[in-house]
Amino acid sequence: MNHLIPLFIAVPLGAAFFIPLVSRHVKWVPDVFGNLTMFSLAAMSFYTIGQSEVYHLGAWQTPIGIDLRLDGLSSLLLIAINVIGLAATLYSVAYMRIFTSKLRYYSLFLIMVTGMNGVVLTADLFNLYIFMEMAAIASYALVGFGCEHEELEASFKYLVLGSLATLFVLIGVALLYGMTGSLNMAQVATSMQSAAQAAQGTMAKPYIFALGLFICGFALKSALVPFHAWLPDAYQSAPAPISAMLSGVLTKTIGVYVLARLLFNVFGISQQLLLILQILGALSMVVGVLLAIGQWDMKRLFAYHSISQIGYVVLALGLGTPLGIIGGLYHLVNHSVFKSLLFLNAGAVEYSTGTRDLKRLGGLNQALPITGKTSLVASMSIAGIPPFNGFWSKLIIIIACVQAGYYWLAAWAVFVSLVTLASFLKVQKYAFLDAAKMALAKIQHTPFFMGLSMVVLAILCVVTSLAVLSGFDAPVLIAPAADVLIKGLITL
Amino acid sequence: MIYSLCLILIGIGLYGILTKRNIVKIIIGFVIMEAGVHLLLILIGYRMQGEAPILQPGMKLSEFITRAVDPLPQALTLTSIVIGLGVLALMIAIAIRLYERYKTFDITEMRRLKG
């Protein structure tokens, strides 16, 4: 048994309670401990590469105890969560000085990381609900961390819609338990399959109802288009590193990942489900990008782009072909890198100039060289310009669309990519290239830690693009993760 | 049949969340919906004329299994109630802060974020 696996949950949870205990009077403790914890988690996550096993908590065997399952997909997500989390905590060292309590901030942050790590590792449906709610509650509180008008409003909206989504999921879990008598994902999958075989391939009605509830719940969590109302408000109002975490990993972990895991590994994918994913993805792509182009608030603009890029991921998963799944997962990782970088850039601009309004910014390339250059890298990545990572994943998705025979979807993806490029040209022009509209001399310099985390993410934008070196149909790390989904139902 | 009562409770809660303008009423709607979900969970493990799932000395295991209710949903409900309490506390805390800022509980008057 690999005892590393439960540590991904235990370490951040322990640190989250340890930090408030010791750091009442010592100011530097939260920073140092928060960063050390995230650094060790990020280092540990690389040890999970290539491993796959089922860990029985407390050595109780499967039907009685609770299992954790590590496979290619959860290992990929673990790396994404903990590396982006490390970048966000590094950034917070300097950025969170403008807020009151770093101690509570780091505590909530680590609880959120615990929840996300738990979600990707668990093999139990009810535990999935618990970890999801853990990450979600911490993120509601973090969105409202500033306690001003906008923050509270956004936080309440997110809280109500998020809790509604978790209740849907809970009803779905209850129905599945009632029908199959088990909460273990593998056992549920097996007994659902045998029930379907007994009924000549048709799914019983309670299963379909549960499936609908799961799709609604997780689409709400991942903010796919009919369910996206909370996302722009929440991302706009949250502190910058939290926006980066929410957009970079939280919506992917408790939204897209869980949806993919349940649909592909537990329910078993079918043509109708793929169609639902395609429709949700295509709608999110185009609605998100069209709403983004008219925005003047930097973070709100990035938030709408988040919806659109998640649309790419869901569309690619909805193709159902191996190449499509690879493209989707690859884009998921790439998006978590460049979108968190963009949010950190927006935070740095706000930190230095006091505003995020594109109409009032300008000429920041001279005043904030690091922010300017890293945001250029991130903008080129998201707009799909080679050699950055966004180009390769979008290319794979478009090739997969063509291979699967969906020419319209391929054209759709190219069109959305062009609009994305246009709207990021707008950001670059108004914020960084234009003549300055404010006194540049008054601008504060970017603190060291903020600069460091942005540079690290900008380098990652290039490094992740190297994954295609081993071939389009088998990028490093992505291919084993995609295999998990391609293989279909999981077994004990 | 008795399941439909839970669904009615869930529906009432959902109606409250979706249509009410007052934050306190939204929170109450949420609590009602949650109660409905918990009842549904309990019902799934319920058995008519069942007995508490505690094995006492002198009981036959095979007979006990046919009569006892399923204890797992009860444990799940307990966990879920605790989580619901956490969410409820956060909701009320945010509602109080919102009232301090806006001096109202009406969500239609909280419109600083749009676009």
Coordinates of C-alpha atoms in Angstrom, one line a residue:
Chain A
M1 CA 0.0 0.0 0.0
N2 CA 1.2 3.4 -0.9
H3 CA 0.9 5.6 2.2
L4 CA 1.5 8.7 0.2
I5 CA -2.1 8.8 -1.0
P6 CA -3.9 9.8 2.2
L7 CA -1.2 12.4 2.9
F8 CA -2.6 14.5 0.1
I9 CA -5.7 15.0 2.3
A10 CA -4.1 14.8 5.7
V11 CA -1.3 17.3 5.2
P12 CA -3.2 20.4 4.0
L13 CA -6.0 19.6 6.5
G14 CA -3.6 19.4 9.4
A15 CA -1.8 22.5 8.3
A16 CA -5.1 24.4 8.0
F17 CA -5.8 23.8 11.7
F18 CA -2.2 24.2 12.7
I19 CA -1.7 27.6 11.3
P20 CA -4.3 29.4 13.4
L21 CA -3.1 27.6 16.5
V22 CA 0.5 28.8 16.3
S23 CA 0.3 32.1 14.5
R24 CA -1.8 34.2 16.7
H25 CA 1.1 36.4 17.6
V26 CA 3.8 35.6 15.1
K27 CA 3.2 37.4 11.8
W28 CA 5.4 35.4 9.4
V29 CA 4.1 31.9 10.4
P30 CA 1.1 31.8 8.0
D31 CA 3.2 32.8 5.0
V32 CA 6.0 30.3 5.7
F33 CA 3.7 27.5 6.7
G34 CA 1.2 28.0 3.8
N35 CA 4.0 28.0 1.3
L36 CA 5.9 25.1 2.8
T37 CA 2.7 23.0 2.8
M38 CA 1.9 23.7 -0.8
F39 CA 5.5 23.2 -1.8
S40 CA 5.6 19.7 -0.2
L41 CA 2.2 18.8 -1.8
A42 CA 3.4 19.9 -5.2
A43 CA 6.6 17.9 -4.8
M44 CA 4.6 14.9 -3.6
S45 CA 2.2 15.1 -6.5
F46 CA 5.0 14.4 -8.9
Y47 CA 5.7 11.1 -7.1
T48 CA 2.2 9.9 -8.1
I49 CA 3.1 9.8 -11.8
G50 CA 2.6 6.4 -13.4
Q51 CA 1.2 4.8 -10.2
S52 CA -2.3 3.4 -10.0
E53 CA -3.7 1.6 -7.0
V54 CA -6.7 1.5 -4.6
Y55 CA -5.9 2.5 -1.1
H56 CA -8.1 1.1 1.7
L57 CA -8.4 3.6 4.5
G58 CA -7.7 2.1 7.8
A59 CA -7.1 -1.3 6.0
W60 CA -10.8 -2.0 5.9
Q61 CA -11.6 -4.0 2.8
T62 CA -13.7 -2.6 0.1
P63 CA -17.4 -3.1 0.8
I64 CA -17.0 -2.0 4.4
G65 CA -14.3 0.6 4.3
I66 CA -13.7 3.7 2.3
D67 CA -11.4 3.6 -0.7
L68 CA -9.1 6.1 -2.2
R69 CA -8.3 5.5 -5.9
L70 CA -5.1 6.8 -7.6
D71 CA -4.9 6.4 -11.3
G72 CA -3.6 8.4 -14.3
L73 CA -6.4 10.9 -14.3
S74 CA -6.3 11.7 -10.6
S75 CA -2.5 12.0 -10.7
L76 CA -2.8 14.5 -13.6
L77 CA -5.3 16.5 -11.6
L78 CA -3.3 16.3 -8.4
I79 CA -0.3 17.8 -10.2
A80 CA -2.4 20.6 -11.6
I81 CA -4.1 21.4 -8.3
N82 CA -1.0 21.5 -6.2
V83 CA 1.3 23.3 -8.6
I84 CA -1.2 26.0 -9.3
G85 CA -1.9 26.1 -5.6
L86 CA 1.8 26.7 -4.9
A87 CA 1.9 29.5 -7.4
A88 CA -1.2 31.1 -5.8
T89 CA 0.3 30.9 -2.3
L90 CA 3.6 32.4 -3.4
Y91 CA 1.7 35.2 -4.9
S92 CA -0.4 35.7 -1.8
V93 CA 2.7 36.4 0.3
A94 CA 2.8 39.9 -1.1
Y95 CA -0.7 40.3 -2.5
M96 CA -2.8 39.5 0.6
R97 CA -1.1 42.3 2.6
I98 CA -3.9 44.5 1.4
F99 CA -6.5 42.3 3.3
T100 CA -6.8 42.0 7.0
S101 CA -6.2 38.4 8.1
K102 CA -3.6 36.3 6.4
L103 CA -4.1 33.6 9.0
R104 CA -7.7 32.9 8.1
Y105 CA -6.9 33.3 4.5
Y106 CA -4.3 30.5 4.5
S107 CA -6.5 28.3 6.7
L108 CA -9.4 28.5 4.2
F109 CA -7.1 28.2 1.3
L110 CA -5.6 24.9 2.6
I111 CA -9.1 23.6 3.4
M112 CA -10.0 24.3 -0.2
V113 CA -6.9 22.4 -1.4
T114 CA -7.8 19.5 0.9
G115 CA -11.3 19.3 -0.6
M116 CA -10.0 19.3 -4.1
N117 CA -7.3 16.7 -3.5
G118 CA -10.0 14.6 -1.8
V119 CA -12.3 14.9 -4.8
V120 CA -9.8 13.6 -7.2
L121 CA -8.6 10.8 -5.0
T122 CA -11.9 9.4 -3.6
A123 CA -13.5 6.3 -4.9
D124 CA -16.7 6.7 -2.9
L125 CA -19.7 8.6 -4.0
F126 CA -20.6 10.0 -0.6
N127 CA -17.1 11.0 0.2
L128 CA -17.1 12.8 -3.2
Y129 CA -20.0 14.9 -1.9
I130 CA -18.2 15.7 1.4
F131 CA -15.0 16.7 -0.2
M132 CA -16.8 18.7 -2.8
E133 CA -18.7 20.6 -0.2
M134 CA -15.5 21.2 1.8
A135 CA -13.8 22.8 -1.2
A136 CA -16.9 24.7 -2.0
I137 CA -17.6 26.1 1.4
A138 CA -14.0 27.3 1.7
S139 CA -14.3 28.9 -1.7
Y140 CA -17.6 30.7 -0.8
A141 CA -15.9 32.2 2.2
L142 CA -12.8 33.1 0.2
V143 CA -14.8 34.8 -2.6
G144 CA -16.4 37.1 0.1
F145 CA -13.0 37.6 1.8
G146 CA -12.9 41.4 1.2
C147 CA -16.3 41.9 2.9
E148 CA -17.3 44.8 0.7
H149 CA -20.5 45.3 -1.2
E150 CA -19.5 43.5 -4.4
E151 CA -17.7 40.6 -2.6
L152 CA -20.6 39.8 -0.4
E153 CA -23.1 40.0 -3.2
A154 CA -21.0 37.7 -5.4
S155 CA -20.4 35.3 -2.5
F156 CA -24.0 35.0 -1.7
K157 CA -25.0 34.3 -5.3
Y158 CA -22.2 31.7 -5.5
L159 CA -23.2 30.2 -2.2
V160 CA -26.9 29.8 -3.1
L161 CA -26.3 28.3 -6.5
G162 CA -23.4 26.2 -5.3
S163 CA -25.4 24.7 -2.5
L164 CA -28.3 24.0 -4.8
A165 CA -25.9 22.1 -7.0
T166 CA -24.6 20.1 -4.1
L167 CA -28.1 19.2 -3.0
F168 CA -28.8 17.9 -6.5
V169 CA -25.7 15.8 -6.3
L170 CA -26.8 14.5 -2.9
I171 CA -30.2 13.5 -4.2
G172 CA -28.4 11.7 -7.0
V173 CA -26.1 9.9 -4.6
A174 CA -29.1 8.9 -2.5
L175 CA -30.9 7.5 -5.5
L176 CA -27.8 5.5 -6.6
Y177 CA -27.4 4.1 -3.2
G178 CA -31.1 3.1 -3.0
M179 CA -30.8 1.3 -6.4
T180 CA -27.5 -0.4 -6.0
G181 CA -26.9 -0.7 -2.2
S182 CA -23.4 0.5 -2.5
L183 CA -21.5 3.8 -2.5
N184 CA -18.2 2.5 -4.0
M185 CA -17.9 3.8 -7.6
A186 CA -16.7 0.5 -8.9
Q187 CA -19.4 -1.5 -7.3
V188 CA -22.1 1.0 -8.4
A189 CA -20.7 0.8 -11.9
T190 CA -20.8 -3.0 -11.9
S191 CA -24.3 -3.4 -10.5
M192 CA -25.6 -0.8 -12.8
Q193 CA -24.1 -2.6 -15.8
S194 CA -25.6 -5.9 -14.7
A195 CA -29.0 -4.3 -14.2
A196 CA -28.9 -2.8 -17.6
Q197 CA -28.0 -6.2 -19.1
A198 CA -30.9 -7.8 -17.4
A199 CA -33.2 -5.1 -18.9
Q200 CA -31.8 -5.6 -22.4
G201 CA -29.6 -2.5 -22.4
T202 CA -32.1 0.1 -21.2
M203 CA -31.4 2.1 -18.1
A204 CA -34.0 2.0 -15.3
K205 CA -35.8 5.3 -14.7
P206 CA -34.2 6.2 -11.3
Y207 CA -30.8 5.9 -12.9
I208 CA -31.8 8.3 -15.6
F209 CA -33.2 10.7 -13.0
A210 CA -29.9 10.5 -11.0
L211 CA -27.9 11.1 -14.1
G212 CA -29.9 14.2 -14.9
L213 CA -29.4 15.5 -11.4
F214 CA -25.6 14.8 -11.6
I215 CA -25.4 16.6 -15.0
C216 CA -27.3 19.6 -13.6
G217 CA -25.3 19.7 -10.4
F218 CA -21.9 19.4 -11.9
A219 CA -22.7 21.7 -14.9
L220 CA -23.6 24.3 -12.2
K221 CA -20.3 23.8 -10.5
S222 CA -18.3 24.0 -13.6
A223 CA -20.4 27.0 -14.9
L224 CA -21.4 25.6 -18.3
V225 CA -23.6 28.0 -20.2
P226 CA -27.2 27.7 -19.0
F227 CA -25.8 27.5 -15.5
H228 CA -23.0 30.1 -15.6
A229 CA -24.7 33.1 -13.8
W230 CA -22.6 33.0 -10.7
L231 CA -19.1 32.7 -12.3
P232 CA -18.3 36.2 -13.6
D233 CA -19.4 37.9 -10.4
A234 CA -17.5 35.5 -8.2
Y235 CA -14.3 35.7 -10.2
Q236 CA -14.5 39.4 -10.5
S237 CA -14.9 39.9 -6.7
A238 CA -12.6 37.3 -5.3
P239 CA -8.9 38.2 -4.3
A240 CA -6.7 37.6 -7.4
P241 CA -5.0 34.4 -6.2
I242 CA -8.4 33.0 -5.3
S243 CA -9.8 33.9 -8.7
A244 CA -6.8 32.1 -10.1
M245 CA -7.5 29.0 -8.0
L246 CA -11.2 29.0 -8.7
S247 CA -10.8 29.4 -12.4
G248 CA -7.6 27.4 -12.7
V249 CA -8.5 24.3 -10.8
L250 CA -11.7 24.5 -8.6
T251 CA -14.3 24.5 -11.4
K252 CA -12.3 21.8 -13.2
T253 CA -11.9 19.6 -10.2
I254 CA -15.4 19.7 -8.7
G255 CA -17.1 20.3 -12.1
V256 CA -15.5 18.8 -15.2
Y257 CA -13.4 16.1 -13.6
V258 CA -16.2 14.7 -11.6
L259 CA -18.6 14.9 -14.5
A260 CA -16.2 13.0 -16.7
R261 CA -15.4 10.5 -14.0
L262 CA -19.1 9.7 -13.4
L263 CA -20.2 9.7 -17.0
F264 CA -17.3 7.7 -18.4
N265 CA -16.3 5.5 -15.5
V266 CA -19.5 4.9 -13.5
F267 CA -22.6 5.4 -15.7
G268 CA -20.8 4.3 -18.9
I269 CA -20.8 6.7 -21.8
S270 CA -23.5 6.6 -24.5
Q271 CA -24.3 8.5 -27.7
Q272 CA -27.0 10.6 -26.0
L273 CA -24.6 11.6 -23.2
L274 CA -22.0 12.6 -25.7
L275 CA -24.5 14.7 -27.5
I276 CA -25.4 16.5 -24.2
L277 CA -21.7 17.2 -23.5
Q278 CA -21.2 18.5 -27.1
I279 CA -24.2 20.9 -26.8
L280 CA -23.2 22.2 -23.4
G281 CA -19.6 22.6 -24.6
A282 CA -20.4 24.3 -27.9
L283 CA -22.9 26.7 -26.2
S284 CA -20.4 27.6 -23.4
M285 CA -17.7 28.3 -25.9
V286 CA -19.5 30.8 -28.0
V287 CA -21.7 32.5 -25.3
G288 CA -18.7 32.9 -23.0
V289 CA -16.5 34.5 -25.6
L290 CA -19.2 36.8 -27.0
L291 CA -20.0 38.1 -23.6
A292 CA -16.3 38.5 -22.9
I293 CA -15.6 40.8 -25.8
G294 CA -17.7 43.7 -24.5
Q295 CA -16.2 43.7 -20.9
W296 CA -14.0 46.5 -19.6
D297 CA -13.2 45.1 -16.2
M298 CA -10.1 42.9 -16.7
K299 CA -11.1 40.2 -14.3
R300 CA -14.6 40.0 -15.5
L301 CA -13.3 39.7 -19.1
F302 CA -11.1 36.8 -18.0
A303 CA -14.0 35.2 -16.2
Y304 CA -16.1 35.0 -19.3
H305 CA -13.2 33.5 -21.2
S306 CA -13.0 30.9 -18.5
I307 CA -16.6 29.8 -19.4
S308 CA -15.6 29.7 -23.0
Q309 CA -12.4 27.6 -22.5
I310 CA -14.2 25.2 -20.2
G311 CA -16.6 24.8 -23.1
Y312 CA -13.6 23.6 -25.3
V313 CA -12.8 21.0 -22.7
V314 CA -16.3 19.7 -22.4
L315 CA -16.8 19.7 -26.2
A316 CA -13.6 17.7 -26.6
L317 CA -14.6 15.2 -24.0
G318 CA -18.0 15.0 -25.7
L319 CA -16.5 13.8 -28.9
G320 CA -15.8 10.6 -27.1
T321 CA -12.9 9.6 -29.4
P322 CA -9.5 8.9 -27.8
L323 CA -8.0 11.9 -29.5
G324 CA -10.9 14.1 -28.4
I325 CA -10.4 13.0 -24.8
I326 CA -6.7 13.6 -25.0
G327 CA -7.3 17.1 -26.4
G328 CA -9.8 17.9 -23.7
L329 CA -7.6 16.8 -20.8
Y330 CA -4.6 18.6 -22.4
H331 CA -6.6 21.8 -22.8
L332 CA -7.8 21.4 -19.2
V333 CA -4.2 21.4 -17.9
N334 CA -3.1 24.2 -20.2
H335 CA -6.1 26.3 -19.3
S336 CA -5.4 26.0 -15.6
V337 CA -1.8 27.3 -16.2
F338 CA -2.6 30.3 -18.5
K339 CA -5.8 31.3 -16.9
S340 CA -4.4 31.4 -13.4
L341 CA -1.5 33.4 -14.8
L342 CA -4.0 35.9 -16.4
F343 CA -5.8 36.4 -13.1
L344 CA -2.5 36.9 -11.3
N345 CA -1.6 39.5 -13.9
A346 CA -4.9 41.3 -13.3
G347 CA -4.3 41.2 -9.6
A348 CA -0.8 42.7 -10.1
V349 CA -2.2 45.4 -12.2
E350 CA -4.8 46.2 -9.6
Y351 CA -2.2 46.1 -6.8
S352 CA 0.0 48.6 -8.6
T353 CA -2.5 51.0 -10.1
G354 CA -5.6 50.5 -7.9
T355 CA -8.0 49.8 -10.8
R356 CA -8.9 47.0 -13.2
D357 CA -10.8 49.2 -15.6
L358 CA -9.3 48.8 -19.1
K359 CA -10.4 52.3 -20.1
R360 CA -8.3 53.9 -17.3
L361 CA -5.2 51.8 -17.8
G362 CA -2.5 52.1 -20.4
G363 CA 1.2 52.1 -21.0
L364 CA 1.9 49.5 -18.3
N365 CA 4.6 47.8 -20.3
Q366 CA 7.1 50.3 -19.1
A367 CA 5.9 50.6 -15.6
L368 CA 5.3 46.9 -14.9
P369 CA 7.7 45.0 -17.2
I370 CA 7.2 41.6 -15.6
T371 CA 3.4 41.8 -15.6
G372 CA 3.4 43.0 -19.1
K373 CA 5.6 40.2 -20.5
T374 CA 4.0 37.4 -18.6
S375 CA 0.5 38.6 -19.6
L376 CA 1.7 38.7 -23.2
V377 CA 2.7 35.0 -22.9
A378 CA -0.6 34.1 -21.2
S379 CA -2.6 36.0 -23.8
M380 CA -0.8 34.3 -26.7
S381 CA -1.4 30.9 -25.0
I382 CA -5.1 31.4 -24.5
A383 CA -5.5 32.8 -28.0
G384 CA -3.8 29.8 -29.5
I385 CA -0.6 31.2 -31.0
P386 CA 2.3 28.8 -31.4
P387 CA 4.6 27.7 -29.7
F388 CA 2.6 28.2 -26.5
N389 CA 0.5 25.4 -24.9
G390 CA -3.0 26.7 -25.9
F391 CA -2.2 26.3 -29.6
W392 CA -1.3 22.6 -29.3
S393 CA -4.4 21.6 -27.3
K394 CA -6.7 23.6 -29.5
L395 CA -5.1 22.0 -32.5
I396 CA -5.6 18.6 -31.1
I397 CA -9.3 19.4 -30.3
I398 CA -9.9 20.7 -33.9
I399 CA -8.2 17.7 -35.5
A400 CA -10.3 15.4 -33.2
C401 CA -13.5 17.2 -34.4
V402 CA -12.5 16.7 -38.0
Q403 CA -11.6 13.0 -37.4
A404 CA -14.9 12.3 -35.7
G405 CA -16.7 13.9 -38.7
Y406 CA -18.0 17.0 -36.9
Y407 CA -16.8 19.6 -39.4
W408 CA -19.2 22.2 -38.0
L409 CA -17.8 21.8 -34.5
A410 CA -14.3 22.2 -35.9
A411 CA -15.3 25.4 -37.7
W412 CA -17.0 26.5 -34.5
A413 CA -13.8 26.0 -32.5
V414 CA -11.7 28.0 -35.0
F415 CA -14.2 30.8 -34.9
V416 CA -14.3 31.0 -31.1
S417 CA -10.5 30.9 -31.1
L418 CA -10.4 33.9 -33.4
V419 CA -12.8 35.9 -31.2
T420 CA -10.6 35.0 -28.2
L421 CA -7.6 36.4 -30.0
A422 CA -9.5 39.6 -30.8
S423 CA -10.5 40.1 -27.2
F424 CA -7.0 39.5 -25.9
L425 CA -5.6 42.0 -28.4
K426 CA -8.0 44.4 -26.8
V427 CA -6.6 43.7 -23.3
Q428 CA -3.0 44.0 -24.5
K429 CA -3.7 47.2 -26.4
Y430 CA -5.7 49.0 -23.7
A431 CA -3.7 47.9 -20.6
F432 CA -0.2 47.4 -21.8
L433 CA 0.6 49.0 -25.2
D434 CA -1.5 52.2 -25.4
A435 CA -0.2 55.6 -24.3
A436 CA -0.5 56.0 -20.5
K437 CA -3.6 57.6 -19.2
M438 CA -2.4 57.9 -15.6
A439 CA 0.7 59.1 -13.9
L440 CA 3.1 56.2 -14.4
A441 CA 5.5 57.5 -11.8
K442 CA 3.0 56.9 -9.0
I443 CA 2.6 53.2 -9.8
Q444 CA 3.9 50.8 -7.2
H445 CA 6.4 48.2 -8.3
T446 CA 5.4 44.5 -8.4
P447 CA 6.7 42.8 -5.2
F448 CA 9.2 40.0 -5.6
F449 CA 6.9 37.1 -4.7
M450 CA 4.2 38.2 -7.1
G451 CA 6.7 38.6 -9.9
L452 CA 8.2 35.2 -9.1
S453 CA 4.9 33.3 -9.2
M454 CA 4.0 35.0 -12.5
V455 CA 7.3 34.1 -14.1
V456 CA 7.0 30.5 -12.9
L457 CA 3.6 30.2 -14.5
A458 CA 4.8 31.9 -17.7
I459 CA 7.6 29.3 -17.9
L460 CA 5.0 26.5 -17.3
C461 CA 3.0 27.9 -20.3
V462 CA 6.0 26.9 -22.5
V463 CA 6.9 23.7 -20.6
T464 CA 3.5 22.2 -20.9
S465 CA 3.6 22.7 -24.6
L466 CA 6.6 20.3 -24.7
A467 CA 4.2 17.4 -23.9
V468 CA 3.3 17.1 -27.6
L469 CA 6.9 16.2 -28.4
S470 CA 6.0 12.5 -27.7
G471 CA 3.3 12.7 -30.4
F472 CA -0.2 14.2 -30.8
D473 CA -2.0 11.0 -29.8
A474 CA 0.2 10.3 -26.8
P475 CA 1.3 13.5 -24.9
V476 CA 3.3 12.8 -21.7
L477 CA 1.1 12.5 -18.6
I478 CA -2.1 13.2 -20.6
A479 CA -2.3 9.9 -22.4
P480 CA -2.4 7.7 -19.2
A481 CA -5.1 10.1 -17.9
A482 CA -7.1 9.8 -21.1
D483 CA -6.7 6.0 -21.0
V484 CA -8.7 5.9 -17.7
L485 CA -11.6 7.6 -19.4
I486 CA -11.3 5.6 -22.7
K487 CA -11.3 2.3 -20.9
G488 CA -14.8 3.0 -19.6
L489 CA -16.3 1.4 -16.5
I490 CA -14.0 1.0 -13.5
T491 CA -13.8 -2.3 -11.6
L492 CA -12.6 -3.2 -8.2
Chain B
M1 CA -45.8 6.9 -2.3
I2 CA -44.1 8.3 0.7
Y3 CA -41.2 9.3 -1.5
S4 CA -43.4 11.8 -3.3
L5 CA -43.8 13.6 0.1
C6 CA -40.1 14.2 0.1
L7 CA -40.1 15.4 -3.4
I8 CA -42.9 17.8 -2.5
L9 CA -40.8 19.2 0.3
I10 CA -37.8 19.5 -2.1
G11 CA -40.0 21.2 -4.6
I12 CA -41.3 23.8 -2.0
G13 CA -37.7 24.5 -1.0
L14 CA -36.6 24.9 -4.6
Y15 CA -39.6 27.3 -5.3
G16 CA -38.5 29.4 -2.3
I17 CA -34.9 29.6 -3.4
L18 CA -35.8 30.5 -7.0
T19 CA -38.7 33.0 -6.6
K20 CA -38.3 34.8 -3.3
R21 CA -36.5 38.2 -3.2
N22 CA -35.8 38.3 0.5
I23 CA -32.5 36.8 1.5
V24 CA -33.9 35.3 4.7
K25 CA -36.7 33.6 2.8
I26 CA -34.1 32.2 0.3
I27 CA -32.2 30.7 3.3
I28 CA -35.4 29.3 4.7
G29 CA -36.2 27.7 1.3
F30 CA -32.7 26.2 1.3
V31 CA -33.3 24.7 4.7
I32 CA -36.6 23.2 3.7
M33 CA -35.1 21.7 0.5
E34 CA -32.2 20.3 2.6
A35 CA -34.7 18.7 5.0
G36 CA -36.5 17.1 2.1
V37 CA -33.2 15.6 0.9
H38 CA -32.4 14.3 4.3
L39 CA -35.8 12.6 4.7
L40 CA -35.3 11.0 1.3
L41 CA -31.9 9.6 2.4
I42 CA -33.5 8.2 5.6
L43 CA -36.4 6.7 3.7
I44 CA -34.0 4.8 1.5
G45 CA -32.8 2.9 4.4
Y46 CA -36.2 2.5 6.1
R47 CA -38.0 -0.7 6.5
M48 CA -41.6 -1.1 7.7
Q49 CA -41.7 -2.6 11.2
G50 CA -38.0 -2.7 11.3
E51 CA -35.9 -2.4 14.3
A52 CA -32.8 -0.4 15.3
P53 CA -29.6 -1.8 13.7
I54 CA -27.9 -2.7 17.0
L55 CA -26.9 -6.3 17.4
Q56 CA -27.4 -7.4 21.0
P57 CA -26.3 -10.6 22.6
G58 CA -28.8 -13.4 22.1
M59 CA -30.0 -12.2 18.6
K60 CA -29.6 -14.5 15.6
L61 CA -27.6 -12.7 12.9
S62 CA -29.6 -14.1 10.0
E63 CA -32.9 -13.1 11.5
F64 CA -31.5 -9.7 12.6
I65 CA -30.5 -8.9 9.0
T66 CA -34.0 -9.4 7.7
R67 CA -35.5 -7.1 10.3
A68 CA -33.0 -4.3 11.0
V69 CA -33.1 -1.0 9.1
D70 CA -30.1 0.0 7.0
P71 CA -27.8 2.0 9.2
L72 CA -25.7 3.5 6.5
P73 CA -28.2 6.2 5.2
Q74 CA -28.6 7.3 8.8
A75 CA -24.9 7.9 9.1
L76 CA -24.9 9.7 5.8
T77 CA -27.8 11.9 6.9
L78 CA -26.0 12.8 10.1
T79 CA -22.9 13.8 8.1
S80 CA -25.0 15.7 5.7
I81 CA -26.8 17.6 8.5
V82 CA -23.5 18.7 9.9
I83 CA -22.4 20.0 6.4
G84 CA -25.8 21.7 6.0
L85 CA -25.2 23.4 9.4
G86 CA -21.9 24.8 8.1
V87 CA -23.4 26.1 4.9
L88 CA -26.3 27.6 6.9
A89 CA -24.0 29.4 9.3
L90 CA -22.0 30.8 6.4
M91 CA -25.2 31.9 4.6
I92 CA -26.5 33.7 7.7
A93 CA -23.1 35.3 8.3
I94 CA -23.1 36.6 4.8
A95 CA -26.7 37.8 5.1
I96 CA -25.9 39.8 8.2
R97 CA -22.9 41.4 6.5
L98 CA -25.0 42.1 3.4
Y99 CA -27.6 43.8 5.7
E100 CA -24.9 45.9 7.3
R101 CA -23.7 47.1 3.9
Y102 CA -27.0 47.6 1.9
K103 CA -29.4 48.1 4.8
T104 CA -31.9 45.8 3.1
F105 CA -32.6 42.1 2.6
D106 CA -34.0 42.6 -0.9
I107 CA -31.8 41.0 -3.5
T108 CA -33.3 43.1 -6.3
E109 CA -31.6 46.1 -4.7
M110 CA -28.2 44.5 -4.7
R111 CA -27.1 45.1 -8.2
R112 CA -23.6 46.3 -8.3
L113 CA -22.3 43.5 -10.4
K114 CA -23.7 43.2 -13.9
G115 CA -22.7 42.9 -17.5

